[in-house]
Coordinates of C-alpha atoms in Angstrom, one line a residue:
M3 CA -67.1 97.8 0.5
F4 CA -65.6 96.1 -2.7
R5 CA -61.9 96.0 -2.0
S6 CA -61.9 92.8 0.2
L7 CA -63.0 90.9 -2.9
R8 CA -60.2 92.3 -5.0
R9 CA -57.5 91.6 -2.4
A10 CA -58.9 88.0 -1.9
L11 CA -58.7 87.4 -5.6
C12 CA -55.1 88.7 -5.6
V13 CA -54.1 86.3 -2.9
A14 CA -56.0 83.4 -4.5
V15 CA -54.5 83.9 -7.9
A16 CA -51.0 84.3 -6.4
A17 CA -51.4 81.1 -4.5
F18 CA -52.4 79.3 -7.7
L19 CA -49.4 80.6 -9.6
L20 CA -46.7 80.0 -6.9
P21 CA -44.4 77.2 -8.0
L22 CA -43.5 74.9 -5.1
A23 CA -39.9 74.7 -6.3
G24 CA -39.5 78.4 -5.8
V25 CA -40.3 78.3 -2.0
Q26 CA -37.2 78.9 0.0
P27 CA -36.6 77.7 3.6
A28 CA -36.2 80.1 6.5
G29 CA -33.1 80.9 6.6
A30 CA -34.1 110.9 22.9
A31 CA -31.4 113.3 23.2
E32 CA -30.5 115.2 26.3
P33 CA -30.8 119.0 26.5
G34 CA -27.7 120.9 25.5
D35 CA -26.5 124.3 24.3
G36 CA -26.8 123.4 20.6
T37 CA -23.1 123.8 19.8
A38 CA -21.7 121.2 17.4
R39 CA -18.3 119.9 16.3
T40 CA -18.3 117.4 13.5
V41 CA -15.8 115.1 11.8
A42 CA -17.0 113.6 8.5
G43 CA -15.6 112.4 5.2
A44 CA -15.2 114.7 2.2
A45 CA -18.3 114.9 -0.1
T46 CA -18.2 114.8 -3.9
T47 CA -20.2 117.6 -5.4
R48 CA -21.9 117.6 -8.8
A49 CA -24.7 119.4 -10.5
A50 CA -28.1 118.5 -9.1
A51 CA -30.4 116.5 -11.3
A52 CA -34.2 116.6 -11.0
G53 CA -35.5 114.5 -8.2
E54 CA -32.2 114.2 -6.3
G55 CA -32.1 114.0 -2.5
Y56 CA -35.0 114.2 -0.1
W57 CA -38.2 116.0 -1.1
H58 CA -40.4 118.6 0.5
T59 CA -43.6 120.3 -0.2
S60 CA -44.5 123.9 -1.1
G61 CA -48.2 124.6 -1.4
R62 CA -49.5 122.0 -3.9
R63 CA -46.1 121.1 -5.3
I64 CA -43.4 118.6 -4.3
L65 CA -39.9 119.9 -4.7
D66 CA -36.6 118.0 -4.6
A67 CA -33.6 118.8 -2.5
S68 CA -32.5 121.7 -4.8
G69 CA -36.0 123.2 -5.0
Q70 CA -36.9 121.8 -8.5
P71 CA -40.5 120.7 -8.8
V72 CA -41.0 116.9 -9.4
R73 CA -43.9 114.7 -10.3
I74 CA -44.6 111.2 -9.0
A75 CA -45.7 109.1 -12.0
G76 CA -45.5 105.6 -10.8
I77 CA -46.8 102.1 -10.3
N78 CA -47.8 99.7 -7.5
W79 CA -45.9 96.5 -7.3
F80 CA -47.6 94.4 -4.6
G81 CA -46.8 91.2 -2.7
F82 CA -44.9 92.1 0.5
E83 CA -48.4 92.5 2.1
T84 CA -49.5 88.9 1.2
D85 CA -48.6 85.6 2.8
V86 CA -45.5 85.1 0.6
R87 CA -44.0 88.3 2.2
V88 CA -42.3 89.5 -1.0
A89 CA -43.1 91.2 -4.2
H90 CA -45.1 88.9 -6.5
G91 CA -43.7 87.7 -9.8
L92 CA -40.3 86.7 -8.6
W93 CA -41.3 83.1 -9.3
A94 CA -41.2 84.1 -12.9
R95 CA -38.6 86.8 -13.3
D96 CA -35.6 88.4 -11.8
Y97 CA -36.3 91.5 -9.7
K98 CA -33.7 93.6 -11.6
G99 CA -35.4 92.8 -14.9
M100 CA -38.8 93.9 -13.4
L101 CA -37.3 97.2 -12.3
D102 CA -35.5 97.8 -15.6
Q103 CA -38.8 97.3 -17.4
I104 CA -40.7 99.6 -15.1
K105 CA -38.2 102.4 -15.8
S106 CA -38.1 101.7 -19.5
L107 CA -41.9 102.2 -19.6
G108 CA -41.5 105.7 -18.1
Y109 CA -42.6 105.2 -14.6
N110 CA -40.4 107.0 -12.1
T111 CA -41.7 105.8 -8.7
L112 CA -42.6 102.5 -7.0
R113 CA -45.3 102.2 -4.4
V114 CA -44.5 99.0 -2.4
P115 CA -47.3 97.6 -0.2
Y116 CA -46.3 95.6 2.8
S117 CA -47.8 94.2 6.0
D118 CA -46.4 94.2 9.5
D119 CA -45.7 90.5 9.1
I120 CA -42.5 91.3 7.3
L121 CA -41.1 93.1 10.3
K122 CA -41.4 90.1 12.5
P123 CA -38.0 88.7 13.4
G124 CA -36.8 86.2 10.9
A125 CA -39.7 86.7 8.5
M126 CA -38.7 84.9 5.3
P127 CA -40.1 85.3 1.8
G128 CA -41.7 82.5 -0.2
S129 CA -41.9 81.7 -3.9
I130 CA -38.8 83.2 -5.2
N131 CA -37.2 81.4 -8.1
H132 CA -33.4 81.2 -7.7
D133 CA -32.8 79.0 -10.8
G134 CA -30.5 81.4 -12.7
I135 CA -32.5 84.5 -11.5
N136 CA -32.7 86.3 -8.2
T137 CA -29.6 84.5 -7.1
D138 CA -28.5 87.3 -4.8
L139 CA -31.8 87.0 -2.9
R140 CA -31.2 83.5 -1.7
G141 CA -31.4 83.1 2.1
L142 CA -32.4 86.7 2.7
T143 CA -35.2 87.8 4.9
S144 CA -38.2 89.7 3.5
L145 CA -36.8 92.9 4.8
Q146 CA -33.4 92.2 3.2
V147 CA -35.1 91.5 -0.1
L148 CA -36.9 94.8 0.3
D149 CA -33.4 96.3 0.8
R150 CA -32.2 94.8 -2.5
I151 CA -35.3 96.1 -4.4
V152 CA -34.8 99.6 -2.9
A153 CA -31.1 99.6 -3.7
Y154 CA -31.5 98.6 -7.3
A155 CA -34.5 101.0 -7.7
G156 CA -32.2 103.8 -6.5
Q157 CA -29.5 102.7 -8.9
K158 CA -32.0 103.0 -11.8
G159 CA -33.3 106.4 -10.7
L160 CA -36.6 105.1 -9.3
K161 CA -38.0 106.5 -6.1
V162 CA -39.9 104.4 -3.5
V163 CA -42.9 105.0 -1.3
L164 CA -43.5 102.3 1.4
D165 CA -47.2 101.6 1.9
R166 CA -48.4 99.9 5.1
H167 CA -51.1 98.0 3.3
R168 CA -52.3 95.5 5.9
P169 CA -51.7 94.8 9.6
D170 CA -51.0 91.2 8.6
A171 CA -51.2 89.1 5.5
A172 CA -54.8 88.0 6.2
A173 CA -56.7 91.0 5.0
Q174 CA -57.0 94.8 4.9
S175 CA -58.4 96.5 8.0
A176 CA -60.8 99.4 8.3
L177 CA -58.8 100.9 11.2
W178 CA -55.1 101.2 11.5
Y179 CA -55.0 98.7 14.3
T180 CA -56.5 95.2 15.1
S181 CA -56.6 93.0 18.2
A182 CA -53.5 91.2 16.8
V183 CA -51.6 94.3 15.7
P184 CA -52.3 97.2 18.2
E185 CA -51.5 100.8 17.5
S186 CA -48.3 100.5 19.5
T187 CA -47.0 97.8 17.1
W188 CA -48.1 99.9 14.1
I189 CA -46.1 102.9 15.4
T190 CA -43.1 100.8 16.4
N191 CA -42.9 99.2 12.9
L192 CA -43.4 102.5 11.1
K193 CA -40.5 104.0 13.1
A194 CA -38.3 101.0 12.4
L195 CA -38.8 101.3 8.6
A196 CA -38.2 105.0 8.8
A197 CA -35.0 104.4 10.7
R198 CA -34.0 101.5 8.4
Y199 CA -33.8 103.9 5.4
L200 CA -32.6 106.9 7.2
G201 CA -30.2 108.7 4.9
N202 CA -31.3 106.7 1.8
A203 CA -33.2 109.2 -0.4
T204 CA -34.5 106.5 -2.7
V205 CA -37.2 106.0 -0.1
I206 CA -39.0 109.4 -0.2
G207 CA -41.9 108.6 2.1
I208 CA -44.3 106.3 3.9
D209 CA -48.1 105.8 3.5
P210 CA -48.9 104.9 7.1
H211 CA -52.2 103.0 6.4
N212 CA -53.9 101.8 3.3
E213 CA -57.6 102.6 2.7
P214 CA -59.1 103.5 6.1
H215 CA -62.8 102.9 5.9
D216 CA -66.0 102.7 8.0
P217 CA -66.0 103.0 11.0
A218 CA -63.0 105.2 10.5
C219 CA -63.9 108.9 10.7
W220 CA -62.1 112.2 9.9
G221 CA -62.2 114.9 12.6
C222 CA -64.8 113.2 14.8
G223 CA -62.5 113.4 17.8
D224 CA -62.9 109.7 18.8
T225 CA -59.2 108.6 19.2
A226 CA -60.3 105.0 18.5
R227 CA -61.8 105.9 15.1
D228 CA -60.5 109.3 14.0
W229 CA -58.0 108.6 11.3
R230 CA -56.9 112.2 11.0
L231 CA -55.7 112.1 14.6
A232 CA -54.1 108.7 14.1
A233 CA -52.3 109.9 11.0
E234 CA -50.9 112.7 13.0
R235 CA -49.6 110.3 15.6
A236 CA -48.1 108.0 13.0
G237 CA -46.7 110.8 10.8
N238 CA -45.0 112.5 13.8
A239 CA -43.6 109.2 15.0
V240 CA -42.0 108.6 11.5
L241 CA -40.6 112.1 11.4
S242 CA -39.2 111.8 14.9
V243 CA -36.7 109.3 13.5
N244 CA -36.4 110.3 9.9
P245 CA -37.5 114.0 9.5
D246 CA -36.7 114.1 5.8
L247 CA -39.5 111.7 4.7
L248 CA -42.8 112.7 3.2
V249 CA -45.9 111.4 4.9
F250 CA -48.7 110.4 2.6
V251 CA -52.0 110.5 4.3
E252 CA -55.0 108.7 2.7
G253 CA -58.6 109.7 3.2
V254 CA -61.5 107.7 4.7
Q255 CA -64.7 106.2 3.2
S256 CA -67.4 108.4 4.7
H257 CA -67.5 112.0 5.9
N258 CA -70.6 113.9 7.1
G259 CA -72.8 111.2 5.4
V260 CA -71.1 111.3 2.0
N261 CA -69.8 107.9 1.0
G262 CA -66.9 107.1 -1.4
W263 CA -64.1 104.7 -2.1
W264 CA -62.1 103.3 0.8
G265 CA -59.4 105.8 1.5
G266 CA -60.7 108.1 -1.2
N267 CA -62.7 110.7 0.8
L268 CA -60.6 113.7 1.9
M269 CA -63.5 116.1 2.3
G270 CA -62.6 116.5 6.0
V271 CA -59.3 118.1 5.3
A272 CA -61.0 121.5 4.6
Q273 CA -62.0 121.7 8.3
Y274 CA -59.6 119.3 9.9
P275 CA -56.1 119.4 8.2
V276 CA -53.4 117.0 9.3
R277 CA -50.9 118.7 11.6
L278 CA -47.3 117.4 11.5
N279 CA -44.4 118.6 13.7
V280 CA -42.1 118.9 10.7
P281 CA -43.4 121.4 8.1
N282 CA -43.6 120.7 4.4
R283 CA -43.7 117.0 4.7
L284 CA -47.4 116.3 4.2
V285 CA -49.0 114.9 1.0
Y286 CA -52.7 113.8 0.9
S287 CA -53.5 110.6 -0.9
A288 CA -56.7 109.4 -2.5
H289 CA -57.8 106.2 -4.3
D290 CA -60.3 106.0 -7.1
Y291 CA -61.6 103.1 -9.2
A292 CA -63.8 102.1 -12.0
T293 CA -66.8 99.6 -12.3
S294 CA -64.5 96.6 -12.5
V295 CA -63.9 97.2 -8.8
G296 CA -67.4 98.4 -7.8
R297 CA -70.4 100.4 -8.8
Q298 CA -70.8 104.0 -7.5
P299 CA -73.8 106.3 -8.2
W300 CA -71.8 108.7 -10.3
F301 CA -71.3 106.0 -13.0
E302 CA -75.1 106.0 -13.5
D303 CA -75.4 109.8 -13.9
P304 CA -76.7 110.7 -17.4
S305 CA -73.9 113.2 -17.7
F306 CA -71.1 110.7 -17.1
P307 CA -68.2 111.1 -17.6
A308 CA -68.6 115.0 -17.6
N309 CA -69.8 114.8 -14.0
M310 CA -66.5 113.2 -12.8
S311 CA -64.5 116.4 -12.5
G312 CA -67.0 117.7 -10.0
I313 CA -66.9 114.4 -8.1
W314 CA -63.1 114.4 -7.9
D315 CA -63.1 118.1 -6.9
K316 CA -65.4 117.4 -4.0
Y317 CA -63.6 114.3 -2.6
W318 CA -59.9 115.3 -3.0
G319 CA -59.2 117.6 -6.0
Y320 CA -60.0 120.8 -4.1
I321 CA -56.9 120.3 -1.9
F322 CA -54.7 120.7 -4.9
K323 CA -56.8 123.3 -6.6
Q324 CA -56.9 125.5 -3.5
D325 CA -53.1 125.1 -3.1
I326 CA -53.5 123.5 0.3
A327 CA -51.1 120.6 -0.2
P328 CA -49.9 118.2 -2.9
V329 CA -52.4 115.4 -3.8
W330 CA -51.2 111.9 -4.8
L331 CA -53.7 109.4 -6.4
G332 CA -52.0 106.4 -4.8
E333 CA -54.2 103.8 -6.5
F334 CA -56.4 103.8 -9.5
G335 CA -57.0 101.0 -12.0
T336 CA -59.4 98.9 -14.1
T337 CA -59.6 95.9 -16.3
L338 CA -60.7 98.2 -19.2
Q339 CA -63.3 95.6 -20.2
S340 CA -66.3 97.9 -20.2
D341 CA -66.9 101.1 -22.1
V342 CA -67.7 102.9 -18.9
D343 CA -64.3 102.0 -17.5
R344 CA -62.5 103.2 -20.6
R345 CA -64.3 106.5 -20.5
W346 CA -63.6 106.8 -16.7
L347 CA -59.9 106.3 -17.2
S348 CA -59.7 108.7 -20.1
A349 CA -61.5 111.4 -18.0
L350 CA -59.3 110.7 -15.0
V351 CA -56.1 111.0 -16.9
S352 CA -57.3 114.4 -18.3
Y353 CA -58.2 115.5 -14.8
L354 CA -54.8 114.6 -13.4
R355 CA -53.2 117.2 -15.8
S356 CA -50.8 116.3 -18.6
T357 CA -47.2 116.7 -18.0
S358 CA -46.6 118.4 -21.3
G359 CA -49.1 121.1 -20.5
N360 CA -48.5 121.5 -16.7
G361 CA -45.2 120.1 -15.9
A362 CA -44.8 119.0 -12.3
D363 CA -47.7 121.4 -11.3
S364 CA -50.0 118.4 -11.4
F365 CA -51.5 115.7 -9.4
H366 CA -49.1 112.8 -8.5
W367 CA -50.1 109.2 -9.1
T368 CA -49.2 105.5 -8.9
F369 CA -51.3 103.2 -11.0
W370 CA -52.7 99.9 -9.6
S371 CA -51.0 97.8 -10.6
W372 CA -47.8 96.4 -12.1
N373 CA -49.0 92.9 -11.2
P374 CA -51.3 91.0 -13.6
N375 CA -52.8 89.0 -10.6
S376 CA -55.0 91.8 -9.2
G377 CA -58.4 90.2 -9.5
D378 CA -60.5 93.1 -10.4
T379 CA -58.1 95.4 -12.2
G380 CA -55.4 93.3 -13.8
G381 CA -52.1 95.0 -14.4
I382 CA -49.7 96.7 -16.8
L383 CA -48.1 93.3 -17.2
K384 CA -50.1 90.4 -18.7
D385 CA -50.3 87.0 -17.2
D386 CA -46.9 85.9 -18.4
W387 CA -45.4 88.6 -16.1
T388 CA -43.4 89.9 -19.1
T389 CA -45.7 91.2 -21.9
V390 CA -47.0 94.7 -21.5
D391 CA -50.7 95.6 -21.9
T392 CA -49.9 98.4 -24.3
V393 CA -53.5 99.6 -24.4
K394 CA -53.7 100.1 -20.7
D395 CA -50.2 101.6 -20.5
G396 CA -51.0 103.9 -23.4
Y397 CA -53.8 105.6 -21.4
L398 CA -51.1 106.9 -19.0
A399 CA -48.8 108.3 -21.6
D400 CA -49.9 112.0 -21.1
I401 CA -49.3 111.9 -17.4
K402 CA -46.0 110.1 -17.2
A403 CA -43.2 112.4 -16.1
P404 CA -39.4 112.8 -16.4
K405 CA -37.3 110.1 -14.9
F406 CA -34.9 110.8 -12.0
A407 CA -31.2 110.6 -12.0
A408 CA -29.8 107.1 -11.7
G409 CA -27.3 106.2 -9.0
D410 CA -23.7 105.8 -9.8
P411 CA -22.7 102.2 -10.6
G412 CA -20.9 100.7 -7.7
G413 CA -22.0 103.5 -5.4
P414 CA -25.0 103.9 -3.0
G415 CA -28.0 101.9 -4.3
D416 CA -25.9 99.2 -6.0
P417 CA -27.3 95.9 -4.8
G418 CA -24.1 94.2 -5.7
G419 CA -23.0 90.8 -6.9
P420 CA -19.9 88.6 -6.8
G421 CA -17.0 90.3 -5.0
D422 CA -19.2 92.9 -3.3
T423 CA -18.1 94.1 0.1
A424 CA -19.7 95.3 3.3
K425 CA -18.4 98.6 4.4
C426 CA -19.4 101.5 6.7
T427 CA -18.2 104.8 8.0
A428 CA -19.1 106.8 11.1
A429 CA -19.2 110.5 11.8
Y430 CA -19.0 111.8 15.4
T431 CA -20.7 115.1 16.4
V432 CA -20.6 116.7 19.8
S433 CA -24.0 118.3 20.1
S434 CA -23.6 119.9 23.5
D435 CA -20.8 120.4 26.1
W436 CA -21.2 122.0 29.5
G437 CA -17.8 121.2 30.9
G438 CA -18.8 118.6 33.4
G439 CA -20.4 116.5 30.7
F440 CA -21.4 116.3 27.0
N441 CA -23.8 114.7 24.5
A442 CA -22.7 113.4 21.1
D443 CA -24.3 111.8 18.1
V444 CA -22.7 109.2 15.7
K445 CA -24.1 108.7 12.2
V446 CA -23.3 105.4 10.6
T447 CA -23.5 105.1 6.8
N448 CA -23.3 102.0 4.6
T449 CA -20.6 102.9 2.1
G450 CA -20.4 99.4 0.6
T451 CA -22.4 97.8 -2.2
V452 CA -24.5 95.3 -0.3
P453 CA -27.0 95.7 2.5
L454 CA -25.7 95.4 6.1
T455 CA -27.1 93.2 8.8
S456 CA -25.1 94.7 11.6
W457 CA -22.3 97.2 12.5
K458 CA -20.1 98.3 15.3
V459 CA -18.2 101.5 15.9
T460 CA -15.0 101.9 17.9
W461 CA -13.1 104.9 19.1
T462 CA -10.5 105.8 21.7
W463 CA -10.6 109.0 23.6
S464 CA -7.4 110.9 24.4
G465 CA -8.7 111.9 27.8
T466 CA -10.6 110.4 30.7
Q467 CA -14.1 110.5 29.2
R468 CA -16.6 107.7 29.9
V469 CA -20.0 106.9 28.4
T470 CA -22.7 107.5 31.0
S471 CA -25.7 106.6 28.8
M472 CA -26.3 105.5 25.2
W473 CA -29.4 105.2 23.0
N474 CA -30.1 103.4 19.8
A475 CA -26.9 101.2 20.4
S476 CA -25.3 99.2 23.2
H477 CA -21.7 99.7 24.3
T478 CA -18.7 98.4 26.2
Q479 CA -15.8 100.5 27.4
S480 CA -12.3 99.3 28.3
G481 CA -10.1 102.2 29.5
A482 CA -10.5 105.0 26.9
T483 CA -11.7 102.6 24.2
V484 CA -15.4 102.4 23.4
T485 CA -17.2 99.8 21.2
A486 CA -20.8 100.6 20.2
V487 CA -22.9 97.9 18.6
N488 CA -26.2 98.5 16.7
A489 CA -29.6 98.0 18.4
G490 CA -32.0 95.4 17.1
H491 CA -34.0 97.9 15.1
N492 CA -31.1 99.7 13.2
G493 CA -28.5 97.1 12.4
A494 CA -29.8 96.5 8.9
L495 CA -28.8 99.2 6.4
A496 CA -29.4 99.3 2.7
A497 CA -26.5 100.3 0.5
G498 CA -26.2 104.1 0.9
G499 CA -28.4 104.1 4.0
S500 CA -27.6 105.7 7.3
T501 CA -28.7 105.5 10.9
S502 CA -27.6 107.3 14.1
F503 CA -27.1 106.6 17.8
G504 CA -26.3 109.0 20.6
F505 CA -24.8 109.0 24.0
G506 CA -24.0 111.1 27.1
G507 CA -20.5 111.3 28.5
A508 CA -18.4 112.9 31.3
P509 CA -16.4 114.9 31.9
G510 CA -16.4 117.4 29.0
G511 CA -16.2 116.2 25.4
G512 CA -12.6 117.1 24.7
S513 CA -11.2 116.5 21.2
V514 CA -13.2 114.5 18.7
P515 CA -11.7 111.0 18.4
Q516 CA -11.1 109.0 15.2
L517 CA -13.8 106.4 14.6
S518 CA -13.6 103.0 12.9
C519 CA -16.7 101.2 11.6
T520 CA -17.0 97.5 11.0
A521 CA -19.9 96.1 9.0
T522 CA -21.3 92.6 8.4

């Protein structure tokens, strides 16, 4: 449809702006009886603030860990999906300043598009200016830069949704797989990201694939084209490693002969809802645009913009209005150059429901985009990457929502600076013990102020136990002493993040040993 032009312009403008001086060189558990014995550190308790912890759904609302309703009112900051493999604009500004400004303008959530390219081993970002800014990003891989952005966002009280925007940096894809990036790679990479941020509630969810479109279908039953079935496979894979995440499922382009925006048609949900293995984790997502992106027949209707409520009801609004599930408008934007577009945005903001009138019982949203270099929408920032388009930002004032609690300085989410240390802790849980053998799980948590690249956990049993099998880590054992080292997919941990590994042993579990954790 129209989106390939917009994305091509994004990349072209980005390439034009990238300063050469900023480019940096590359640098399953076994069955058991369900009993559990746990050793863990003491937790500090305090009154819950809105938005804390992981979120879940209830009907059309999203609730935080304490059951308080929350509203996503955010912004898209793109770039990790392009050939520079990092958020755009870091050639002009420090990432912390960007996030500070996003929060100051009243946005509470960041949607971060990425491509599978950033999960390739050693993938390095390009076009980051380290001359007095972004100094703590020097030499980091693209994933490690993402860790820093997530960590600082968490410190500032911003939540993050990861958006698998493209299979690779070249272009968007109609289906969730391509010849170069098969479904198996897509699933593996989604699980790797879900595991990477396990225990880090700054990352509240994953959008498994951006803008499915023709020939993608919804409910047709063809496993090669049915996005609803693919979304179930992806969502369940994500939840199998990180069951606390929300899964944001976009629509398709066409359903039963009715055409719409790429990813914006959720009409099929009425007959074919997405089924996830973990309840209360599903959010439906739509995209909607104005004429600066493309013409649609509803813009020519004599009743425009009064006709738009009915259009939105038909494509995705009914899901919210019938209390089926929450609905998140993951992308919407315009240059605001035409009167039609200005009237469209005004009508859409009204349709999404004002926060003052409806609180968090409203549609969720992330505007496209923070970046000024989106070819057919522009951004909240102007071309200098600093000045705010106050007119465009002003349209969103009624639907902005309360900010979330900021992380404690020096605690989880602190991206660190000089003198920062890498630290971790480990908690050992016996999940089942049948006398002749046992299963145990170990949770590793980054308790330092910088992202980790690897970790190892050591313990010594008081008895004759030996490890018989281990998953999500490798191990060596000398006498009663065991050393477990991270697997390739879970060594990197953001500040405050956690991951887990498990093992089987024999004979019975005996007493729980003391663990030491070493981080690098």
